[in-house]
Coordinates of C-alpha atoms and ligand atoms in Angstrom, one line a residue:
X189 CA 3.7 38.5 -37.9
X190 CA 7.3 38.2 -38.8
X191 CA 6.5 37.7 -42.8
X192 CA 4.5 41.6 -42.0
X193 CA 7.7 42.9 -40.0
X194 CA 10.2 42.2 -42.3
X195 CA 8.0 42.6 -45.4
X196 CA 10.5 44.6 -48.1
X197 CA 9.6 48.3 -48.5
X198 CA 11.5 49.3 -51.2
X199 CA 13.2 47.2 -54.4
X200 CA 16.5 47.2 -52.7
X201 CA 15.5 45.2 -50.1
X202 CA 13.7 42.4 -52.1
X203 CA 15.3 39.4 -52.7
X204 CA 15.0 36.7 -55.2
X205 CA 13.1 38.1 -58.3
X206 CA 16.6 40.0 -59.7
X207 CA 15.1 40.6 -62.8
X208 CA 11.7 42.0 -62.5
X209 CA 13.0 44.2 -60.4
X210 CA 15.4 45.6 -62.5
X211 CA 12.5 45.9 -65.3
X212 CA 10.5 47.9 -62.8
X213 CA 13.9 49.7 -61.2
X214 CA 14.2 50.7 -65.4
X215 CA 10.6 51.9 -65.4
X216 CA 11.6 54.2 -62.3
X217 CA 14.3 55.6 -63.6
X218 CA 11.9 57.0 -66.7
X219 CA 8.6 57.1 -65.1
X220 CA 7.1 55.3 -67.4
X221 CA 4.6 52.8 -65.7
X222 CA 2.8 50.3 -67.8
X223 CA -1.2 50.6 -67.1
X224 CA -1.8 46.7 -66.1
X225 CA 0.7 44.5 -64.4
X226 CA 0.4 40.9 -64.4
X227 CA 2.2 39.4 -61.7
X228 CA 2.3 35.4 -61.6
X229 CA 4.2 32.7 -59.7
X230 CA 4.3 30.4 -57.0
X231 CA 3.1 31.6 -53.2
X232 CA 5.2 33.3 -50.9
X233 CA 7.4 34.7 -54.2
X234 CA 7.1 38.4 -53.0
X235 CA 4.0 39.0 -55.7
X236 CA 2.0 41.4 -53.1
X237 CA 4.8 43.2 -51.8
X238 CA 6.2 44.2 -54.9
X239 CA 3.2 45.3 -56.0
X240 CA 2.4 47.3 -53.3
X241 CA 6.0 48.9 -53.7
X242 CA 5.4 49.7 -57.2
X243 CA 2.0 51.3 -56.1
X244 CA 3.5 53.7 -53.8
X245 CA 7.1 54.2 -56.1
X246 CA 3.9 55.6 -59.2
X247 CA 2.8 57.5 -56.6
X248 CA 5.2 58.8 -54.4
X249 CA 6.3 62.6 -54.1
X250 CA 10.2 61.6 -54.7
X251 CA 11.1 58.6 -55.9
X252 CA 14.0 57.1 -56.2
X253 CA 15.8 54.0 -58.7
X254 CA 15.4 51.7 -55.5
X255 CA 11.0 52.6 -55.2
X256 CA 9.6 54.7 -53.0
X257 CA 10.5 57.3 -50.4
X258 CA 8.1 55.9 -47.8
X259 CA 8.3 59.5 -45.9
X260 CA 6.3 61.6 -48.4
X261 CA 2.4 62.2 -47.2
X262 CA 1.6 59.7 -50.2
X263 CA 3.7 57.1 -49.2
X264 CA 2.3 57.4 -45.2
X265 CA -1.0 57.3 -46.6
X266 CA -0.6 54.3 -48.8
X267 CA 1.1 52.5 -45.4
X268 CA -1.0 53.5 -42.8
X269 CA -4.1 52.7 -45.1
X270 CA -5.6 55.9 -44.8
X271 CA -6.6 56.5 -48.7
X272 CA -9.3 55.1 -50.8
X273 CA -7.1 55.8 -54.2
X274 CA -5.2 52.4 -53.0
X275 CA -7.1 49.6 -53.4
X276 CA -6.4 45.8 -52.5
X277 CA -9.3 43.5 -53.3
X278 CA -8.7 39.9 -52.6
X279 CA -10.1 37.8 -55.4
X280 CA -10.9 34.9 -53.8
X281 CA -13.4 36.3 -51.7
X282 CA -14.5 38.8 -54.2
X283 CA -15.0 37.1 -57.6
X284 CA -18.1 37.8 -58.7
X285 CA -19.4 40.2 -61.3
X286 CA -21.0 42.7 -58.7
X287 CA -17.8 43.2 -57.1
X288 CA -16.1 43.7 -60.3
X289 CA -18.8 46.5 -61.5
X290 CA -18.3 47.8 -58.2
X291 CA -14.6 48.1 -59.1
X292 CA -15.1 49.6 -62.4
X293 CA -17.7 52.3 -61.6
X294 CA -15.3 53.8 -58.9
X295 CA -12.4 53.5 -61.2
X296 CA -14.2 56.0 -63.3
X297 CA -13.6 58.7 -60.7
X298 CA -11.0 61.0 -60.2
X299 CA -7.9 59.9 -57.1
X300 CA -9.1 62.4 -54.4
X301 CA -5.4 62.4 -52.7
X302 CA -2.8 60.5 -54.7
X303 CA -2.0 61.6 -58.0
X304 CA -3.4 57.7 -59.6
X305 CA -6.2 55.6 -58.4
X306 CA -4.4 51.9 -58.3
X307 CA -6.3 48.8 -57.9
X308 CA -4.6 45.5 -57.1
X309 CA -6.0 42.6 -57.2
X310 CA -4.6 39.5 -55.4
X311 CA -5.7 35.5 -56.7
X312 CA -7.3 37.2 -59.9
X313 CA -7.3 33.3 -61.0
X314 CA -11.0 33.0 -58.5
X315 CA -12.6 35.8 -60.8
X316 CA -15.8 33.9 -62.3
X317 CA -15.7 34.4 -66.2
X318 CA -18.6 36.7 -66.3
X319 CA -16.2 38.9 -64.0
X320 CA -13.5 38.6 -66.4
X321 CA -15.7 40.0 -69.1
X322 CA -16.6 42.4 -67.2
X323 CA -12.6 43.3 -66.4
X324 CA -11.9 43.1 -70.0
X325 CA -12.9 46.4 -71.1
X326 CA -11.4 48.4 -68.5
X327 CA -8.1 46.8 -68.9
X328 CA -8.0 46.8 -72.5
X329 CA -8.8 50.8 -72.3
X330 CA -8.1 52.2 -68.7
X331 CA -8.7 55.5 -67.6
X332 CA -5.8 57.6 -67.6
X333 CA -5.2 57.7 -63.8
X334 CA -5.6 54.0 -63.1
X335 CA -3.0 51.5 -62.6
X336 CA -3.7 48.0 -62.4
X337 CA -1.7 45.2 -60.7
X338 CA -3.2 42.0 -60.9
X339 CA -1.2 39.0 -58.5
X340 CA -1.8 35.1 -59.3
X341 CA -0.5 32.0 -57.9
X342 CA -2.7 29.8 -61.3
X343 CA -1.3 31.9 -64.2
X344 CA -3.1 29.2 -66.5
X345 CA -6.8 30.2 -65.1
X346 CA -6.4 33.9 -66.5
X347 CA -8.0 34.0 -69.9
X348 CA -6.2 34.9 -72.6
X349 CA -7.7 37.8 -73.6
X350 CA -6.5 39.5 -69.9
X351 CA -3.0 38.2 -70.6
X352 CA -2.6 39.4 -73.5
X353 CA -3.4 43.8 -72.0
X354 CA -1.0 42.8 -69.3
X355 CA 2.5 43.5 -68.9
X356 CA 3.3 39.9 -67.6
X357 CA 6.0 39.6 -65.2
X358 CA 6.6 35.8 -63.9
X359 CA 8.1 35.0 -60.2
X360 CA 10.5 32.4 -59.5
X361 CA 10.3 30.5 -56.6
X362 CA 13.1 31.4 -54.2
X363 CA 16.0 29.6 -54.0
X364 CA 17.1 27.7 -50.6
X365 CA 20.5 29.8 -50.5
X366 CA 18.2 33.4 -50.7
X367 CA 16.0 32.2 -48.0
X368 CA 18.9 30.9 -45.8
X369 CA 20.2 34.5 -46.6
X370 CA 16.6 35.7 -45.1
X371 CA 16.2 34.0 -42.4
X372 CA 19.9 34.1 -41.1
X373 CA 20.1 38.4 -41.0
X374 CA 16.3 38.2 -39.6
X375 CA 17.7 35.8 -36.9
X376 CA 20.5 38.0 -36.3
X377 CA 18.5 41.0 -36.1
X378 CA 16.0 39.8 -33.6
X379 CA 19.1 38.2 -31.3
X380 CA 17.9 34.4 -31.8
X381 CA 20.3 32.3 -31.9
X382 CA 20.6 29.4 -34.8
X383 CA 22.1 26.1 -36.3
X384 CA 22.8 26.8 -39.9
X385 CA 21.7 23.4 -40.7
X386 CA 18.5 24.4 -39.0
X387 CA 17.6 27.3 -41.1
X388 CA 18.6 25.1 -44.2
X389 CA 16.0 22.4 -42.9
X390 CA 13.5 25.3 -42.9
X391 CA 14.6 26.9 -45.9
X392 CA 14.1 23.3 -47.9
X393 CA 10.4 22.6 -46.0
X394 CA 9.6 26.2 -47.5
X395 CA 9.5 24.8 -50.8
X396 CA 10.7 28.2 -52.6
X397 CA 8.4 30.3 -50.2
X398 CA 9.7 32.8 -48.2
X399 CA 6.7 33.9 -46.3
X400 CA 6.6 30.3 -45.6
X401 CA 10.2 30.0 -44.2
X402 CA 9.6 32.8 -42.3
X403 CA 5.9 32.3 -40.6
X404 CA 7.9 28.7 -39.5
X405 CA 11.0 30.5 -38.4
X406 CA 8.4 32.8 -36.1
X407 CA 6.6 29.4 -34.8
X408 CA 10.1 28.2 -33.5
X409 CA 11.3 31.2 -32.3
X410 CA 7.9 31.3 -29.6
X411 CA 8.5 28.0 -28.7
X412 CA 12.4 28.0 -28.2
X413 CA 15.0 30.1 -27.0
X414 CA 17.8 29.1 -30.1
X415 CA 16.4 27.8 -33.5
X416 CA 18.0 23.6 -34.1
X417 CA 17.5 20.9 -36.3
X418 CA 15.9 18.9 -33.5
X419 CA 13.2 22.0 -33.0
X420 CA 12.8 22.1 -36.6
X421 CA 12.1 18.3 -37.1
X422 CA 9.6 18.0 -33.8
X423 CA 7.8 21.1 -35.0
X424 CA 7.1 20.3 -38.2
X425 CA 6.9 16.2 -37.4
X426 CA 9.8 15.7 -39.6
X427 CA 11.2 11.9 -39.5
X428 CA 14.7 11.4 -39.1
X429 CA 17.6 11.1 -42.1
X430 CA 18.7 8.4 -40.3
X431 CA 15.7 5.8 -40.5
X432 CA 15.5 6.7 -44.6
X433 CA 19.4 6.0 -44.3
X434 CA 19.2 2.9 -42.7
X435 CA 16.5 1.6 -45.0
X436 CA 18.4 2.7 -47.8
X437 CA 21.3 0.4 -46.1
X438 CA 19.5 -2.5 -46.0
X439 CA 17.9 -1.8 -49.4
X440 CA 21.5 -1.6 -51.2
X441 CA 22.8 -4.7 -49.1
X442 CA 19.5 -6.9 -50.3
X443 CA 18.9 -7.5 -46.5
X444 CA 15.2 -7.4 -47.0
X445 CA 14.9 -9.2 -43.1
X446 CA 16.1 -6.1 -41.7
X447 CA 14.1 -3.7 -44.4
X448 CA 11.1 -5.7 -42.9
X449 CA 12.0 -5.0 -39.5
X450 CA 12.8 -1.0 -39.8
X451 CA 9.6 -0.5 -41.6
X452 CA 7.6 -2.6 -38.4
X453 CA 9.4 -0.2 -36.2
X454 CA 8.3 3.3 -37.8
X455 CA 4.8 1.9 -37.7
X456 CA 4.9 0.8 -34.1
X457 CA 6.0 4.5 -33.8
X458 CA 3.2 5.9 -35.8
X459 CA 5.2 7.8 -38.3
X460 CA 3.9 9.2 -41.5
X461 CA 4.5 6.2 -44.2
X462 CA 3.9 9.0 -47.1
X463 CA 6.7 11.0 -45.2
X464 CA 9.1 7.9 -45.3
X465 CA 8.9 7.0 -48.9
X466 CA 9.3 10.9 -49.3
X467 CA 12.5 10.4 -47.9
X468 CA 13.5 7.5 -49.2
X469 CA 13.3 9.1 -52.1
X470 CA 15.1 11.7 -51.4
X471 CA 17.8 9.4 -50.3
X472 CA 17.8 7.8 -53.9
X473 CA 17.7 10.7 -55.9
X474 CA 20.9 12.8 -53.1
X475 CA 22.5 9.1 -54.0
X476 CA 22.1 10.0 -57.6
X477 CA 23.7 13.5 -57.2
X478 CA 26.4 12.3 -55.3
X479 CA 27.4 9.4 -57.4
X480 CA 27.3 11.7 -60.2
X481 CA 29.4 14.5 -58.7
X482 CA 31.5 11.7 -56.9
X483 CA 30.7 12.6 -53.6
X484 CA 31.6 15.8 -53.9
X485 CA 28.3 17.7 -55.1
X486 CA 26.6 19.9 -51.8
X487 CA 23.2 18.9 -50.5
X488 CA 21.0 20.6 -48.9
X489 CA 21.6 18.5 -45.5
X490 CA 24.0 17.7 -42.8
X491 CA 27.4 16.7 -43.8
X492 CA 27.1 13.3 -41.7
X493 CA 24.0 12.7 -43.9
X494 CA 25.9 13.5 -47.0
X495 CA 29.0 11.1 -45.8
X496 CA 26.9 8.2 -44.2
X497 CA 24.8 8.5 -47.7
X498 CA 27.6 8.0 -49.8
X499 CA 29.6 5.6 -48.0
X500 CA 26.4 3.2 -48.6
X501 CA 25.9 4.1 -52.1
X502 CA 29.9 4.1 -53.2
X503 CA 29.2 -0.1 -54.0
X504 CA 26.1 0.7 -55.9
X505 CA 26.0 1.6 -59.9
X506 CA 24.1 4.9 -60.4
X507 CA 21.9 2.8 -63.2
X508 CA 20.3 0.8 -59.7
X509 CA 19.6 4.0 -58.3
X510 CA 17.8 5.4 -61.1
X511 CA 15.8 2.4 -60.9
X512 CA 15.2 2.8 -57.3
X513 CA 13.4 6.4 -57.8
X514 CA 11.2 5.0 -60.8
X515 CA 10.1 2.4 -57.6
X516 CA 10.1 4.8 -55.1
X517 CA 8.2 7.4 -57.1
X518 CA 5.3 4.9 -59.0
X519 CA 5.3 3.6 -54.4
X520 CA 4.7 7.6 -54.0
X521 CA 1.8 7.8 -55.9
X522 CA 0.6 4.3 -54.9
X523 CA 0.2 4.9 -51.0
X524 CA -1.5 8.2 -51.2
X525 CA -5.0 6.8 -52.0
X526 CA -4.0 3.2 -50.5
X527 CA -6.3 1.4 -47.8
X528 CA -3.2 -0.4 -46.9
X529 CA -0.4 1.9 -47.4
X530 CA 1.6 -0.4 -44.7
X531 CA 1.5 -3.0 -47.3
X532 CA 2.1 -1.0 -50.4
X533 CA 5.6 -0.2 -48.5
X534 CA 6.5 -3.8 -47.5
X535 CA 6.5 -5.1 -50.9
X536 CA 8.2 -2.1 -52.4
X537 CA 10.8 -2.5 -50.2
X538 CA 11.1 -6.6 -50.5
X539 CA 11.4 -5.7 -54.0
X540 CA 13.6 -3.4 -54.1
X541 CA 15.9 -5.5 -51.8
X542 CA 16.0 -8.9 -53.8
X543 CA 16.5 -7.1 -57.5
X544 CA 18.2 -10.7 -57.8
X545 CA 14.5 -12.2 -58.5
X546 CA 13.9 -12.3 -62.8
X547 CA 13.3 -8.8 -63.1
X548 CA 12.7 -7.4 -67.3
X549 CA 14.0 -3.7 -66.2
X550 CA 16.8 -3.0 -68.1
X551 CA 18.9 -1.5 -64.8
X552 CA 18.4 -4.8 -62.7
X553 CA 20.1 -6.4 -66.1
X554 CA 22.7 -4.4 -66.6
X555 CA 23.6 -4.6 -62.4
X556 CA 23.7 -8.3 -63.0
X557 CA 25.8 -8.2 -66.3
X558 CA 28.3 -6.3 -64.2
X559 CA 28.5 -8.8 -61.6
X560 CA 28.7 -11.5 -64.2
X561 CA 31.7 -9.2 -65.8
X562 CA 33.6 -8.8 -62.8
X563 CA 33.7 -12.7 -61.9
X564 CA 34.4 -13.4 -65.4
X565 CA 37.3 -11.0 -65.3
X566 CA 38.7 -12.5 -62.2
X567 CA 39.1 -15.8 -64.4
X568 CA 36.2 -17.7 -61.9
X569 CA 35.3 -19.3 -65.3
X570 CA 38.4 -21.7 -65.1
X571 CA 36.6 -24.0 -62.6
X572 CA 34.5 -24.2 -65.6
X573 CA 37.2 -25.4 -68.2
X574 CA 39.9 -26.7 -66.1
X575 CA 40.3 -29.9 -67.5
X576 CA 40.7 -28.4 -71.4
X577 CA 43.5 -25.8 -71.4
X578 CA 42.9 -25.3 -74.9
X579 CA 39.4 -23.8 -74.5
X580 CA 40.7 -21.7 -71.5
X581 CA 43.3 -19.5 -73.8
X582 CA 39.7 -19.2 -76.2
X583 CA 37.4 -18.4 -73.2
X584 CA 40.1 -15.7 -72.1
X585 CA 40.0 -14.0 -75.8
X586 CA 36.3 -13.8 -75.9
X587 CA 36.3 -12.5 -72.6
X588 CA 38.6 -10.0 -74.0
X589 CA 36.3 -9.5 -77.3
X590 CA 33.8 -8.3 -74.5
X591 CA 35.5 -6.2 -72.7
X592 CA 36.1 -4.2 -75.6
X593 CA 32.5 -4.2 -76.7
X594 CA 31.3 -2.9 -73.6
X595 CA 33.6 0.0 -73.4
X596 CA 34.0 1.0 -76.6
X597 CA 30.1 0.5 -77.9
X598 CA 31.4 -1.3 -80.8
X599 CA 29.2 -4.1 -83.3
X600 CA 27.0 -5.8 -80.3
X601 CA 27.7 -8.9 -82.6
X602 CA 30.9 -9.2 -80.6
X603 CA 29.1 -10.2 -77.6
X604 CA 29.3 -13.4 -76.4
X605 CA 26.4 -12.9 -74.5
X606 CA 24.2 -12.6 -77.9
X607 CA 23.3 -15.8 -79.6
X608 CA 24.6 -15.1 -83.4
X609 CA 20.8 -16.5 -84.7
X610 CA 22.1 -16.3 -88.4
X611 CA 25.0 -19.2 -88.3
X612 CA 22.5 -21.0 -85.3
X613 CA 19.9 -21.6 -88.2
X614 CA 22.4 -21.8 -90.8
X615 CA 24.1 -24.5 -88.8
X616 CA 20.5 -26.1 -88.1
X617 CA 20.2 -26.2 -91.7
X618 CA 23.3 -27.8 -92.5
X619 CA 23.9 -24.7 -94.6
X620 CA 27.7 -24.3 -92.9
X621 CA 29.6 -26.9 -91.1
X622 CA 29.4 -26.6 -87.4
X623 CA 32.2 -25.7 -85.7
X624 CA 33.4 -27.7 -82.5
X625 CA 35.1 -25.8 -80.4
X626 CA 33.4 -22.7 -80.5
X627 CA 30.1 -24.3 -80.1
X628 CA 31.3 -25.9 -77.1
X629 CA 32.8 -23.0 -75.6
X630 CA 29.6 -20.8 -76.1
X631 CA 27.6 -23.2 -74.0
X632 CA 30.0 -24.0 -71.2
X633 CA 29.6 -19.7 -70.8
X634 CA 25.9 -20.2 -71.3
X635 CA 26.1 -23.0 -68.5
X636 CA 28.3 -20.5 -66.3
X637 CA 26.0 -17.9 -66.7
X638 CA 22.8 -20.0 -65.9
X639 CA 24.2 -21.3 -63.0
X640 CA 24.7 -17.6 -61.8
X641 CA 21.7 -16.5 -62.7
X642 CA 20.4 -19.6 -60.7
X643 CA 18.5 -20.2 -64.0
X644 CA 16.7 -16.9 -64.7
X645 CA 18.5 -15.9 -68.0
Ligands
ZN99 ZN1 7.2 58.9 -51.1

């Protein structure tokens, strides 16, 4: 196995967790090992091998700041397997109180060959709680020569109690550059040859894992002689950035017809529906990064994707495309229990296409007041008034008044777009004296802005 290979034997050589290992790399340097180790974070984070680094660094012969020698007769012995002073139980087949007393009796002996008996214990989280109990007692007072190391992916399932006698050290998930890193000199080494965009595809479908990355890097590498994007998306039945792009096209363009007609397609083909709104999604929320960073931010995909992407979201605002993910992401959750997912997509999508229809989500508004804005702004509203020039030169200040009020955040009250209730029922009342003009140039905008609307104001 690849992930077995190329498994880090000293602290040097890890990558990723920077600052436990300079805690332990500290605790080298004086010798001074804690007694329990709680090591928790996400799978594939390097948990086991650094734990089985630190057991052979407490008991090698010559240690160095970087871990163990891996030369010594204690270090051989801990590699090859060859004492019983080491020992790895795996938790989730070994959870129940017997194993644990089992545990604790034979930590009670002496090491007969390294100088400290050290037990770790992989998925602790699967221990049942009478075998936490159990565990308590030893942890909380350990013989002298026993070191504990205890690995878990479910850091909320250990009790508190075991928590609280543990050094805790937390893993983070790897980051796509580190495993790119990984994968790249592993590549190298073994003379494969690679696309970079290729490893990045694997590096992102390892969600933060290396042994993940690397068990699919090992996959590909049997199957084909140099490692590409095409290998990667057949292998792991990836769909195509293009098919998300082009849906996103038509979504932005409101051409639901052809919406319609790519998602008939992808069924005819029997793709993965979950997989599409995955990367719809995805398209949304790159959109969102890009429009943000103004094109300019890096994503973790080809640069085509990255141009083609933005190129069809440059004419979008970034408020429609937060609103997109909120429909994309409620459609996510939708479809995964769905009986008709195929349907569940179809409307999404004629939704998302025709944000035109009387919609109450503040986004959808704000798109429209923009429109309304811009045609405003480019004097449309003359057809309106043509045959009083008077009302014109007002209709161009209160357009003004607006434009002010939307930039600058100022009283909302110099909105024309807000009815001033007040003076209305004041008015109504015959409490003030109406007054002509400006009544009738506030409906002929309300009239404008119905008829653009098409009535749905
Ligand atoms: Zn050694």
């Amino acid at each position: 196995m690849l992930y077995s290979t190329y498994r880090p034997q000293t602290f040097k050589e890890v990558v990723g967790q920077e600052n436990n290992i300079l805690t332990l790399k500290e605790q080298c340097k004086t010798k001074k090992f804690d007694s329990a180790y709680l090591f928790a974070g996400h799978r594939g984070t390097g948990k086991t091998t650094i734990a089985r680094i630190l057991a052979r660094t407490v008991c090698c012969e010559a240690p160095s700041e970087n871990g163990p020698c891996n030369q010594c007769k204690n270090c051989r012995s801990i590699l090859e397997g060859k004492t019983l002073d080491c020992i790895e139980m795996d938790a989730a087949s070994h959870n129940s109180i017997t194993d644990i007393k089992e545990l604790i009796v034979s930590a009670q002996y002496m090491p007969t060959i390294l100088p400290k008996k050290i037990y770790i214990i992989d998925e602790v989280h699967n221990l049942s709680a009478a075998a936490f109990d159990a565990l308590l007692k030893t942890i909380e007072e350990p013989p002298e020569h026993c070191l504990f190391i205890l690995c878990t992916t479910e850091m909320h399932k250990i009790p508190a109690t075991i928590r609280s006698r543990c050094s805790i050290y937390q893993f983070r998930t790897i980051s796509i550059d580190v495993i790119c890193g990984r994968l790249s000199s592993v590549l190298t080494e073994m003379g494969k040859q690679y696309e970079d965009d290729a490893i990045k595809l694997i590096a992102k479908q390892a969600d933060g894992s290396m042994r993940d990355a690397l068990s699919i890097t090992e996959k590909l590498m049997i199957s084909c002689e140099k490692v590409t994007v095409e290998h990667v998306m057949k292998s792991l039945c990836l769909m195509d950035s293009e098919v998300a792009l082009q849906i996103m096209r038509s979504i932005v363009n409101g051409d639901g017809r052809q919406a319609i007609l790519l998602l008939q397609r992808i069924c005819e083909e029997g793709k993965n529906l979950v997989q599409l709104v995955e990367r719809i999604l995805q398209c949304c929320t790159d959109g969102i990064v890009l429009s943000a960073s103004s094109g300019t931010a890096a994503l973790y995909n080809t640069k085509e994707y990255r141009d083609a992407l933005y190129e069809i979201i440059s004419s979008c605002q970034i408020e429609i495309l937060f609103w997109y993910v909120e429909q994309f992401s409620i459609l996510r959750e939708k479809i995964r229990n769905s009986l008709n997912p195929y349907m569940d997509v179809l409307v999404y999508l004629i939704k998302c296409c025709n944000i035109k229809l009387p919609q109450s989500d503040t986004a959808v508004l704000l798109q429209r007041i923009s429109v309304l804005e811009e045609k405003i702004l480019n004097h449309e509203c003359d057809s309106v008034h043509k045959e009083d020039s008077n009302k014109i030169e007002l209709n161009d200040n209160i357009v003004n008044d607006s434009d002010d009020s939307f930039h600058t955040g100022s009283d909302m009250d110099e909105n024309p777009f807000t009815v001033d209730t007040e003076t209305f029922e004041n008015e109504q009342a015959g409490l003030v004296p109406a007054q002509d003009v400006k009544e009738d140039t506030d409906d002929g905008i309300d009239d404008y802005i119905l008829s653009l609307l098409g009535g749905h104001l």
